Amino acid sequence: MLVLGVLFGIPMQAQKFEESRNPAYMASPWVPLDSWVYPALEKLTALGYVQTSFLSLRPWTRMECARQIEEVDELLETSRSQDDDVKRILADLRNEFAPEIARLNGERNVEASVESAYTRFTGIAGPALSDDFHFGRTVVNDYGRPNRRGANEIVGLSAFANAGPLAVYGRAEYQHAPGAPAYSSTVVEAISKSDFRLYEPPSAIDPYNRVRLVEGYAALAFSDYQLSFGRQSLWWGPEKGGPLLFSNNAEPITMLRLSRVKPQKLPFFLSWLGPVRGEFFIGQLGGHQFLHTQTADYPQTPGVTFSPQPFIHGQKLSFHPTPNFEFSISRTTIFGGPGFPFTISRFLDSLFSRGNSFGSSDPGDRRSGVDFTFRIPKASGLTLYLDAFAEDEISPIAYPDRSAILAGLYLPRVPGTTKWDFRLEGGYTDLHGFLHFPGFFYANVRYLEGYTNRGYLLGSWIGRQGIGMQAWTNYWLSPRNSVQFMWRHNQVDRQFLSGGNQQDFAVSATWTVRQNIDISPKLQIERWNFPLLSAGPERNVSGSVQFTYRPKRGAK
C-alpha cells in the first residue's frame, strides 16, 4: 500500500487544470526509445552534468528532456566548465528541444509536427534466427519487427500534436519480410515437450506484408503526471542491450499508463530517498495460442490465437538518494484469459498477490525486478549498473541466488580521448541450482507462450537458460553522428532444447548528410549453432541502411 501511495501520490481533492502556461499541466509525447537523445543525455549524466535523470525508467517525455537540459545549463554556469564536447552535445539538444525549453519558461503548449519519415532495407544472407523464446534472434530490440532471411523492408512516418494538457502521437509503418520454412517434426516435438503443449505446426510461415501502428497514443497531463492510452513502449532498466523485465524487443503493448514524468521529492522522513519517479500500466498481450487450465489444455487451432488474450500490468518505482546513485523496484503480472475473465476482484488478486493457487483464484504469472546505477565520482564518468529479476513471488532482493542477473559498466570517455566510449554487459538466466524445469525463466505453466507479446520476448535477448555478454564502443563524430562496433555472444545450456550458442559482430554508423537527413548503415556477421535447428554451425550476413528525414518543427 505504501508503494501504491507513493506512486499515486496525487491530491485526492478535485483540481482544476491550471492555465496552459504552467509546465506541470503541459502534455508532450514520449521520445522514441531509438532516438539519439538517450545516448546524448546518458553521456551527460555519466559525466555528472545531469543529476536527476532516471535511466531505468524510460522513455522520457519531451518536456522532461527539456528539464534535464536546463539542469545541465545550471551546472555548467556554476562550475564554469570549459568542456567543449559537453557544450556541443548541449547545443544539439537545445536545438532539438527548443520549443519545450520555451514552454518551461512560459510559452504556450500548442504544436503539430511531423517527427520523422524513414525507410529501412535489411538484407539477410544465410539462415537467420527469429525465435528468441526458444533459440535466439538475429535482430533484437527492434519493436517486434519481422526480420527473416532475404529482403526485409520498412517504410514509416511519425507525427505528434500538443494542445495544453492534451497530446497525441502516432508512428505507423509498412513492413515486409519474406516467408520461412516451418520447424521440422523433431524441433516441434522438442518444443512441445519443453513448453508443455501439443500442437500441429503450419507447413510454412507466410511472408509479412502489412501496415502496422508501431506506437500510437493519446495523453493527458496534470500536476507533473501523464496519463496515456494506446500502443506504447517501455524500457525498465539501465542497460543498453535490453533490460531483463521490459524492453522494446517485442511489439509495443496497447496499455493504459500513468507516469510521474518529472522527479518529485517525498515529504518528511522519506526525503532521504531523494527525487522519485513512478509508473503504472495495464495492457493486453497479443499472439498467445496456448493456455493450460486445471481440467484440460484450452482447445487450439494452429495459427489461431485464443480470446480473450491475457492481460499484463506492471509497477515501477525509481529513487535517486544521491546524484550518483539510482535504484528501482519493479513488478509485472500476466493474468486473465479464457476461463479467467477480467474482474475487479481478479485484478486486485494479481495486484496484491492475494493467494498462490493454480485454480480460479490464481493471482497470475508474476515477476519482480530490482536494479541500480552507481556513478563513481572522479573516475572519468565510469558508471556501474546491475539488473535482476525473479519469477513468481520471489524477490531478487531476498533471493539473489534464485534470480536472473545482468550487470554492466559504461565509460563515456575512454581515457585519453573525448571521441571514444565503451560499454560492457553480461548476465545469465541459467541457474543450475534453482530451475523447476529447463528454460524456467520467462516461461509459465498456465500461459504456455510465457513472457512474450506476439511471439517475441518482452525482456532480454539472453532469453531462457542463457549466459550472454555484449560490448560496444563508439567513435563520436558529433553528438548525433557516430561509428559503432558491437560484439554479442550467448551460450544456452544443453538442458534446454539441447542448448546452443550465438555470436555476432557488427559495425554501424549514423551520418547527418544534410541538416534534416540521416543515413544509418549497418553490417553484421553472425555465427550460430543450435543442434536442434542444424546439424552443424550456420552463418549469416545481414546488411541494412536506413534513411530518415526529420522536417523542421511544425506550427506552434
C-alpha positions as semicolon CSV with decimal commas, in nm:
position;residue;x (nm);y (nm);z (nm)
1;M;0,000;0,000;0,000
2;L;0,292;0,235;0,072
3;V;0,426;0,172;-0,279
4;L;0,091;0,249;-0,435
5;G;0,054;0,555;-0,215
6;V;0,385;0,693;-0,336
7;L;0,315;0,602;-0,698
8;F;-0,027;0,762;-0,696
9;G;0,060;1,044;-0,458
10;I;-0,186;1,284;-0,620
11;P;-0,401;1,506;-0,401
12;M;-0,738;1,343;-0,352
13;Q;-0,939;1,660;-0,381
14;A;-1,053;1,760;-0,730
15;Q;-0,822;2,002;-0,907
16;K;-0,893;2,234;-1,192
17;F;-0,639;2,239;-1,468
18;E;-0,415;2,541;-1,435
19;E;-0,363;2,773;-1,727
20;S;-0,187;2,629;-2,031
21;R;0,137;2,815;-1,949
22;N;0,206;2,602;-1,642
23;P;0,455;2,327;-1,747
24;A;0,309;2,086;-1,488
25;Y;-0,008;2,072;-1,699
26;M;0,156;2,053;-2,042
27;A;0,135;1,720;-2,222
28;S;0,412;1,612;-2,456
29;P;0,489;1,290;-2,643
30;W;0,737;1,031;-2,523
31;V;1,072;1,043;-2,702
32;P;1,105;0,716;-2,902
33;L;1,345;0,465;-2,747
34;D;1,559;0,451;-3,064
35;S;1,624;0,828;-3,057
36;W;1,977;0,976;-3,049
37;V;1,862;1,180;-2,748
38;Y;1,909;0,898;-2,494
39;P;2,280;0,830;-2,562
40;A;2,344;1,206;-2,551
41;L;2,170;1,262;-2,217
42;E;2,316;0,942;-2,072
43;K;2,666;1,067;-2,155
44;L;2,593;1,397;-1,982
45;T;2,458;1,203;-1,683
46;A;2,770;0,986;-1,660
47;L;2,988;1,299;-1,676
48;G;2,792;1,447;-1,385
49;Y;2,604;1,723;-1,569
50;V;2,257;1,569;-1,521
51;Q;2,194;1,457;-1,163
52;T;1,825;1,369;-1,166
53;S;1,783;1,160;-1,482
54;F;1,615;0,823;-1,428
55;L;1,799;0,588;-1,664
56;S;1,599;0,280;-1,559
57;L;1,259;0,436;-1,632
58;R;1,229;0,528;-1,998
59;P;1,103;0,665;-2,231
60;W;1,104;1,027;-2,117
61;T;0,865;1,294;-2,237
62;R;0,996;1,580;-2,447
63;M;0,922;1,819;-2,159
64;E;1,128;1,603;-1,921
65;C;1,421;1,609;-2,164
66;A;1,396;1,989;-2,173
67;R;1,406;1,995;-1,792
68;Q;1,725;1,788;-1,792
69;I;1,881;2,026;-2,045
70;E;1,807;2,321;-1,816
71;E;1,972;2,126;-1,534
72;V;2,287;2,093;-1,745
73;D;2,278;2,468;-1,812
74;E;2,265;2,542;-1,440
75;L;2,556;2,310;-1,357
76;L;2,768;2,447;-1,640
77;E;2,706;2,801;-1,517
78;T;2,803;2,724;-1,157
79;S;3,102;2,505;-1,245
80;R;3,230;2,735;-1,522
81;S;3,320;2,424;-1,723
82;Q;3,512;2,468;-2,047
83;D;3,433;2,118;-2,177
84;D;3,380;2,175;-2,550
85;D;3,240;1,825;-2,605
86;V;2,968;1,883;-2,345
87;K;2,887;2,221;-2,498
88;R;2,845;2,064;-2,843
89;I;2,608;1,799;-2,706
90;L;2,414;2,063;-2,520
91;A;2,386;2,282;-2,831
92;D;2,233;1,996;-3,033
93;L;1,993;1,910;-2,751
94;R;1,886;2,273;-2,715
95;N;1,813;2,285;-3,085
96;E;1,610;1,962;-3,070
97;F;1,403;2,073;-2,772
98;A;1,388;2,450;-2,828
99;P;1,004;2,462;-2,824
100;E;0,987;2,261;-2,500
101;I;1,253;2,475;-2,332
102;A;1,048;2,782;-2,424
103;R;0,740;2,622;-2,270
104;L;0,924;2,565;-1,945
105;N;0,970;2,942;-1,943
106;G;0,612;3,044;-2,013
107;E;0,533;2,975;-2,380
108;R;0,202;2,813;-2,468
109;N;0,192;2,440;-2,544
110;V;0,037;2,437;-2,892
111;E;0,204;2,245;-3,176
112;A;0,150;1,999;-3,460
113;S;0,454;1,842;-3,622
114;V;0,575;1,555;-3,837
115;E;0,852;1,394;-3,631
116;S;1,015;1,178;-3,899
117;A;0,972;0,992;-4,227
118;Y;1,202;0,696;-4,285
119;T;1,269;0,380;-4,479
120;R;1,497;0,088;-4,397
121;F;1,611;-0,201;-4,612
122;T;1,763;-0,508;-4,449
123;G;1,908;-0,800;-4,643
124;I;1,996;-1,122;-4,460
125;A;2,208;-1,378;-4,646
126;G;2,205;-1,713;-4,473
127;P;1,975;-1,875;-4,215
128;A;1,857;-1,619;-3,961
129;L;1,727;-1,673;-3,608
130;S;1,381;-1,539;-3,528
131;D;1,257;-1,731;-3,221
132;D;1,407;-1,583;-2,904
133;F;1,162;-1,771;-2,679
134;H;1,332;-2,099;-2,775
135;F;1,664;-2,033;-2,950
136;G;1,776;-1,681;-3,038
137;R;1,723;-1,385;-3,264
138;T;1,944;-1,222;-3,526
139;V;1,791;-0,873;-3,491
140;V;1,699;-0,773;-3,134
141;N;1,529;-0,474;-2,967
142;D;1,354;-0,376;-3,289
143;Y;0,992;-0,322;-3,176
144;G;0,899;-0,678;-3,271
145;R;0,950;-0,617;-3,643
146;P;0,983;-0,933;-3,852
147;N;1,334;-0,987;-3,994
148;R;1,397;-1,307;-4,191
149;R;1,634;-1,450;-4,448
150;G;1,611;-1,246;-4,767
151;A;1,495;-0,889;-4,828
152;N;1,316;-0,706;-4,544
153;E;1,182;-0,353;-4,565
154;I;1,002;-0,093;-4,355
155;V;0,863;0,248;-4,454
156;G;0,739;0,466;-4,169
157;L;0,605;0,804;-4,064
158;S;0,567;0,955;-3,715
159;A;0,390;1,272;-3,604
160;F;0,253;1,437;-3,290
161;A;0,038;1,726;-3,173
162;N;0,006;1,908;-2,839
163;A;-0,261;2,141;-2,707
164;G;-0,225;2,240;-2,343
165;P;-0,283;1,931;-2,127
166;L;-0,351;1,706;-2,429
167;A;-0,114;1,533;-2,671
168;V;-0,143;1,268;-2,942
169;Y;0,129;1,067;-3,110
170;G;0,137;0,818;-3,397
171;R;0,406;0,609;-3,565
172;A;0,294;0,379;-3,845
173;E;0,490;0,156;-4,083
174;Y;0,456;-0,065;-4,383
175;Q;0,653;-0,381;-4,302
176;H;0,769;-0,655;-4,538
177;A;0,952;-0,978;-4,453
178;P;0,992;-1,296;-4,657
179;G;0,832;-1,625;-4,567
180;A;1,020;-1,902;-4,391
181;P;1,005;-2,281;-4,363
182;A;0,834;-2,431;-4,060
183;Y;1,020;-2,623;-3,793
184;S;1,090;-2,992;-3,853
185;S;0,892;-3,255;-3,665
186;T;1,195;-3,313;-3,439
187;V;1,204;-2,947;-3,335
188;V;0,825;-2,937;-3,289
189;E;0,837;-3,243;-3,065
190;A;1,117;-3,093;-2,852
191;I;0,937;-2,757;-2,817
192;S;0,609;-2,928;-2,728
193;K;0,779;-3,123;-2,452
194;S;0,966;-2,819;-2,322
195;D;0,662;-2,589;-2,320
196;F;0,404;-2,846;-2,202
197;R;0,195;-2,810;-2,514
198;L;0,096;-3,019;-2,816
199;Y;0,009;-2,867;-3,149
200;E;0,022;-2,919;-3,523
201;P;0,253;-2,657;-3,679
202;P;0,178;-2,484;-4,010
203;S;0,354;-2,622;-4,317
204;A;0,533;-2,289;-4,372
205;I;0,545;-1,937;-4,232
206;D;0,383;-1,682;-4,464
207;P;0,555;-1,360;-4,575
208;Y;0,471;-1,037;-4,393
209;N;0,316;-0,754;-4,593
210;R;0,133;-0,530;-4,351
211;V;0,073;-0,176;-4,232
212;R;0,138;-0,162;-3,860
213;L;0,083;0,100;-3,591
214;V;0,416;0,076;-3,410
215;E;0,322;0,332;-3,146
216;G;0,012;0,544;-3,111
217;Y;-0,150;0,703;-2,806
218;A;-0,334;0,998;-2,656
219;A;-0,204;1,163;-2,337
220;L;-0,342;1,387;-2,064
221;A;-0,106;1,583;-1,835
222;F;-0,185;1,705;-1,484
223;S;0,034;1,811;-1,193
224;D;0,353;1,660;-1,347
225;Y;0,178;1,329;-1,417
226;Q;0,087;1,197;-1,760
227;L;-0,195;0,952;-1,828
228;S;-0,171;0,792;-2,172
229;F;-0,366;0,527;-2,357
230;G;-0,261;0,341;-2,671
231;R;0,024;0,135;-2,806
232;Q;0,339;0,226;-2,612
233;S;0,695;0,107;-2,543
234;L;0,875;0,073;-2,209
235;W;1,242;0,035;-2,115
236;W;1,270;-0,064;-1,748
237;G;1,641;-0,087;-1,679
238;P;1,978;0,088;-1,713
239;E;2,113;-0,148;-1,982
240;K;2,183;-0,071;-2,345
241;G;2,137;-0,430;-2,466
242;G;1,794;-0,473;-2,312
243;P;1,651;-0,486;-1,956
244;L;1,556;-0,820;-1,806
245;L;1,197;-0,722;-1,728
246;F;1,077;-0,489;-2,006
247;S;1,230;-0,368;-2,333
248;N;1,132;-0,287;-2,691
249;N;1,234;-0,634;-2,811
250;A;0,867;-0,722;-2,868
251;E;0,589;-0,518;-3,025
252;P;0,462;-0,235;-2,803
253;I;0,156;-0,323;-2,597
254;T;-0,175;-0,141;-2,603
255;M;-0,190;-0,009;-2,248
256;L;-0,328;0,247;-2,006
257;R;-0,028;0,407;-1,839
258;L;0,014;0,654;-1,555
259;S;0,361;0,800;-1,510
260;R;0,519;1,063;-1,291
261;V;0,707;1,238;-1,570
262;K;0,906;1,481;-1,354
263;P;1,101;1,379;-1,042
264;Q;0,941;1,475;-0,713
265;K;1,071;1,498;-0,357
266;L;0,886;1,295;-0,096
267;P;0,778;1,463;0,230
268;F;0,903;1,419;0,586
269;F;1,137;1,128;0,666
270;L;1,101;0,988;0,311
271;S;1,302;1,280;0,176
272;W;1,623;1,078;0,227
273;L;1,516;0,871;-0,075
274;G;1,578;1,177;-0,290
275;P;1,384;1,255;-0,608
276;V;1,145;0,977;-0,708
277;R;0,956;0,872;-1,019
278;G;0,691;0,603;-1,055
279;E;0,491;0,433;-1,328
280;F;0,192;0,201;-1,352
281;F;0,046;0,037;-1,662
282;I;-0,214;-0,220;-1,755
283;G;-0,247;-0,360;-2,105
284;Q;-0,334;-0,663;-2,313
285;L;-0,091;-0,901;-2,482
286;G;-0,132;-1,048;-2,830
287;G;-0,039;-1,360;-3,022
288;H;-0,090;-1,618;-2,743
289;Q;-0,229;-1,950;-2,868
290;F;-0,178;-2,197;-2,581
291;L;-0,334;-2,188;-2,236
292;H;-0,341;-2,456;-1,967
293;T;-0,635;-2,490;-1,727
294;Q;-0,699;-2,726;-1,437
295;T;-0,909;-2,964;-1,645
296;A;-0,750;-2,969;-1,990
297;D;-0,546;-2,769;-2,234
298;Y;-0,754;-2,498;-2,395
299;P;-0,854;-2,623;-2,744
300;Q;-0,647;-2,454;-3,012
301;T;-0,641;-2,436;-3,389
302;P;-0,284;-2,397;-3,520
303;G;-0,208;-2,035;-3,603
304;V;-0,521;-1,901;-3,428
305;T;-0,494;-1,700;-3,106
306;F;-0,735;-1,762;-2,820
307;S;-0,978;-1,498;-2,697
308;P;-0,967;-1,302;-2,480
309;Q;-0,590;-1,260;-2,475
310;P;-0,421;-1,235;-2,133
311;F;-0,368;-0,900;-1,964
312;I;-0,049;-0,766;-1,809
313;H;0,008;-0,492;-1,553
314;G;0,326;-0,351;-1,407
315;Q;0,455;-0,107;-1,146
316;K;0,795;0,053;-1,112
317;L;0,938;0,295;-0,856
318;S;1,276;0,464;-0,904
319;F;1,468;0,662;-0,640
320;H;1,770;0,895;-0,656
321;P;1,908;0,915;-0,299
322;T;2,226;1,087;-0,426
323;P;2,324;1,242;-0,760
324;N;2,547;0,938;-0,821
325;F;2,310;0,660;-0,716
326;E;1,974;0,544;-0,856
327;F;1,782;0,231;-0,761
328;S;1,447;0,087;-0,864
329;I;1,199;-0,183;-0,777
330;S;0,954;-0,320;-1,033
331;R;0,696;-0,589;-1,089
332;T;0,481;-0,730;-1,370
333;T;0,194;-0,980;-1,371
334;I;0,019;-1,165;-1,655
335;F;-0,339;-1,264;-1,573
336;G;-0,679;-1,326;-1,730
337;G;-0,763;-1,513;-2,050
338;P;-1,022;-1,784;-2,126
339;G;-1,161;-1,932;-1,806
340;F;-1,017;-1,641;-1,605
341;P;-1,225;-1,336;-1,704
342;F;-1,105;-0,987;-1,613
343;T;-1,287;-0,877;-1,298
344;I;-1,204;-0,619;-1,033
345;S;-1,156;-0,898;-0,778
346;R;-0,917;-1,093;-1,003
347;F;-0,725;-0,775;-1,086
348;L;-0,683;-0,698;-0,716
349;D;-0,575;-1,059;-0,654
350;S;-0,298;-1,019;-0,912
351;L;-0,204;-0,667;-0,796
352;F;-0,164;-0,759;-0,429
353;S;-0,071;-1,130;-0,478
354;R;-0,367;-1,248;-0,275
355;G;-0,323;-1,623;-0,272
356;N;-0,098;-1,854;-0,470
357;S;-0,340;-2,106;-0,616
358;F;-0,342;-2,261;-0,963
359;G;-0,721;-2,266;-0,955
360;S;-0,979;-1,994;-1,012
361;S;-0,806;-1,760;-0,763
362;D;-0,470;-1,780;-0,941
363;P;-0,308;-1,434;-0,898
364;G;-0,128;-1,469;-1,230
365;D;0,223;-1,510;-1,367
366;R;0,429;-1,271;-1,152
367;R;0,781;-1,133;-1,194
368;S;0,970;-0,886;-0,979
369;G;1,281;-0,685;-1,050
370;V;1,537;-0,459;-0,890
371;D;1,813;-0,252;-1,049
372;F;2,065;0,013;-0,952
373;T;2,309;0,250;-1,119
374;F;2,616;0,396;-0,948
375;R;2,841;0,662;-1,096
376;I;3,191;0,658;-0,949
377;P;3,289;1,021;-0,872
378;K;3,614;1,147;-1,022
379;A;3,654;0,836;-1,238
380;S;3,603;0,976;-1,589
381;G;3,229;0,916;-1,558
382;L;3,262;0,540;-1,504
383;T;2,913;0,407;-1,429
384;L;2,832;0,063;-1,290
385;Y;2,487;-0,092;-1,300
386;L;2,304;-0,414;-1,218
387;D;1,962;-0,550;-1,308
388;A;1,797;-0,859;-1,156
389;F;1,459;-1,027;-1,188
390;A;1,290;-1,330;-1,037
391;E;0,995;-1,547;-1,127
392;D;0,676;-1,584;-0,921
393;E;0,658;-1,441;-0,569
394;I;1,034;-1,448;-0,510
395;S;1,213;-1,113;-0,478
396;P;1,565;-1,058;-0,616
397;I;1,640;-0,856;-0,302
398;A;1,570;-1,152;-0,072
399;Y;1,687;-1,427;-0,308
400;P;1,966;-1,305;-0,538
401;D;2,084;-1,666;-0,577
402;R;1,746;-1,754;-0,735
403;S;1,736;-1,457;-0,970
404;A;1,849;-1,381;-1,323
405;I;2,115;-1,109;-1,312
406;L;2,268;-0,874;-1,568
407;A;2,549;-0,631;-1,482
408;G;2,737;-0,372;-1,683
409;L;2,972;-0,078;-1,695
410;Y;2,972;0,236;-1,907
411;L;3,268;0,461;-1,971
412;P;3,155;0,777;-2,153
413;R;3,515;0,864;-2,243
414;V;3,797;0,618;-2,289
415;P;4,093;0,775;-2,102
416;G;4,299;0,998;-2,326
417;T;4,024;1,082;-2,573
418;T;3,686;1,256;-2,587
419;K;3,576;1,071;-2,903
420;W;3,562;0,708;-2,786
421;D;3,329;0,548;-2,531
422;F;3,300;0,188;-2,412
423;R;3,030;-0,032;-2,261
424;L;3,026;-0,393;-2,145
425;E;2,732;-0,602;-2,021
426;G;2,699;-0,962;-1,912
427;G;2,427;-1,167;-1,750
428;Y;2,257;-1,502;-1,710
429;T;1,922;-1,675;-1,682
430;D;2,090;-2,014;-1,639
431;L;2,062;-2,118;-1,274
432;H;2,150;-2,484;-1,224
433;G;2,071;-2,470;-0,854
434;F;1,719;-2,330;-0,895
435;L;1,528;-2,442;-1,202
436;H;1,188;-2,605;-1,167
437;F;1,231;-2,717;-1,528
438;P;1,472;-2,633;-1,815
439;G;1,403;-2,286;-1,953
440;F;1,228;-2,178;-1,632
441;F;1,284;-1,803;-1,667
442;Y;1,032;-1,622;-1,892
443;A;0,815;-1,941;-1,903
444;N;0,488;-2,026;-1,728
445;V;0,278;-2,340;-1,678
446;R;-0,054;-2,161;-1,743
447;Y;0,037;-1,912;-2,016
448;L;0,240;-2,156;-2,223
449;E;0,394;-1,894;-2,454
450;G;0,537;-1,730;-2,145
451;Y;0,656;-1,373;-2,117
452;T;0,603;-1,276;-2,481
453;N;0,397;-1,044;-2,695
454;R;0,316;-1,168;-3,045
455;G;0,586;-1,432;-3,018
456;Y;0,880;-1,220;-2,901
457;L;1,025;-1,186;-2,552
458;L;0,930;-0,875;-2,357
459;G;1,263;-0,889;-2,173
460;S;1,628;-0,953;-2,256
461;W;1,771;-1,112;-2,572
462;I;1,964;-1,353;-2,342
463;G;1,638;-1,548;-2,326
464;R;1,585;-1,874;-2,141
465;Q;1,869;-2,056;-1,964
466;G;2,137;-1,850;-2,133
467;I;2,462;-1,677;-2,041
468;G;2,521;-1,368;-2,254
469;M;2,773;-1,089;-2,300
470;Q;2,771;-0,779;-2,517
471;A;3,018;-0,495;-2,575
472;W;3,006;-0,168;-2,769
473;T;3,246;0,110;-2,849
474;N;3,153;0,429;-3,032
475;Y;3,364;0,685;-3,211
476;W;3,165;1,009;-3,189
477;L;3,199;1,234;-3,492
478;S;2,943;1,472;-3,340
479;P;2,665;1,449;-3,078
480;R;2,439;1,286;-3,340
481;N;2,688;1,107;-3,565
482;S;2,900;0,807;-3,470
483;V;3,059;0,483;-3,583
484;Q;2,984;0,188;-3,355
485;F;3,144;-0,155;-3,316
486;M;2,946;-0,426;-3,136
487;W;3,010;-0,785;-3,021
488;R;2,746;-1,017;-2,876
489;H;2,766;-1,377;-2,753
490;N;2,513;-1,610;-2,592
491;Q;2,552;-1,966;-2,465
492;V;2,238;-2,170;-2,396
493;D;2,266;-2,467;-2,161
494;R;2,214;-2,805;-2,328
495;Q;1,949;-2,895;-2,069
496;F;1,718;-2,658;-2,256
497;L;1,630;-2,776;-2,609
498;S;1,979;-2,932;-2,650
499;G;2,144;-2,593;-2,596
500;G;2,345;-2,391;-2,846
501;N;2,531;-2,067;-2,897
502;Q;2,516;-1,745;-3,095
503;Q;2,782;-1,485;-3,173
504;D;2,753;-1,154;-3,360
505;F;2,998;-0,890;-3,480
506;A;2,855;-0,565;-3,615
507;V;2,963;-0,223;-3,731
508;S;2,711;0,057;-3,777
509;A;2,711;0,431;-3,827
510;T;2,489;0,736;-3,839
511;W;2,567;1,035;-4,060
512;T;2,370;1,356;-4,096
513;V;2,426;1,432;-4,464
514;R;2,208;1,743;-4,454
515;Q;2,052;1,928;-4,166
516;N;1,739;1,713;-4,165
517;I;1,850;1,387;-4,332
518;D;2,028;1,095;-4,160
519;I;2,178;0,782;-4,317
520;S;2,232;0,480;-4,092
521;P;2,413;0,179;-4,245
522;K;2,486;-0,144;-4,055
523;L;2,674;-0,466;-4,131
524;Q;2,650;-0,773;-3,906
525;I;2,812;-1,116;-3,924
526;E;2,654;-1,392;-3,719
527;R;2,758;-1,748;-3,637
528;W;2,517;-1,975;-3,452
529;N;2,497;-2,340;-3,359
530;F;2,173;-2,486;-3,220
531;P;2,184;-2,865;-3,274
532;L;1,806;-2,895;-3,294
533;L;1,795;-2,648;-3,584
534;S;2,100;-2,757;-3,779
535;A;2,348;-3,044;-3,791
536;G;2,639;-2,802;-3,768
537;P;2,730;-2,433;-3,729
538;E;2,548;-2,184;-3,951
539;R;2,640;-1,833;-4,060
540;N;2,453;-1,533;-4,191
541;V;2,549;-1,184;-4,301
542;S;2,299;-0,902;-4,268
543;G;2,329;-0,554;-4,407
544;S;2,087;-0,265;-4,364
545;V;2,061;0,100;-4,449
546;Q;1,806;0,348;-4,315
547;F;1,725;0,693;-4,450
548;T;1,549;0,928;-4,208
549;Y;1,404;1,269;-4,286
550;R;1,323;1,495;-3,991
551;P;1,124;1,800;-4,102
552;K;1,157;2,132;-3,929
553;R;0,921;2,154;-3,632
554;G;0,568;2,246;-3,729
555;A;0,313;2,503;-3,621
556;K;0,345;2,640;-3,268
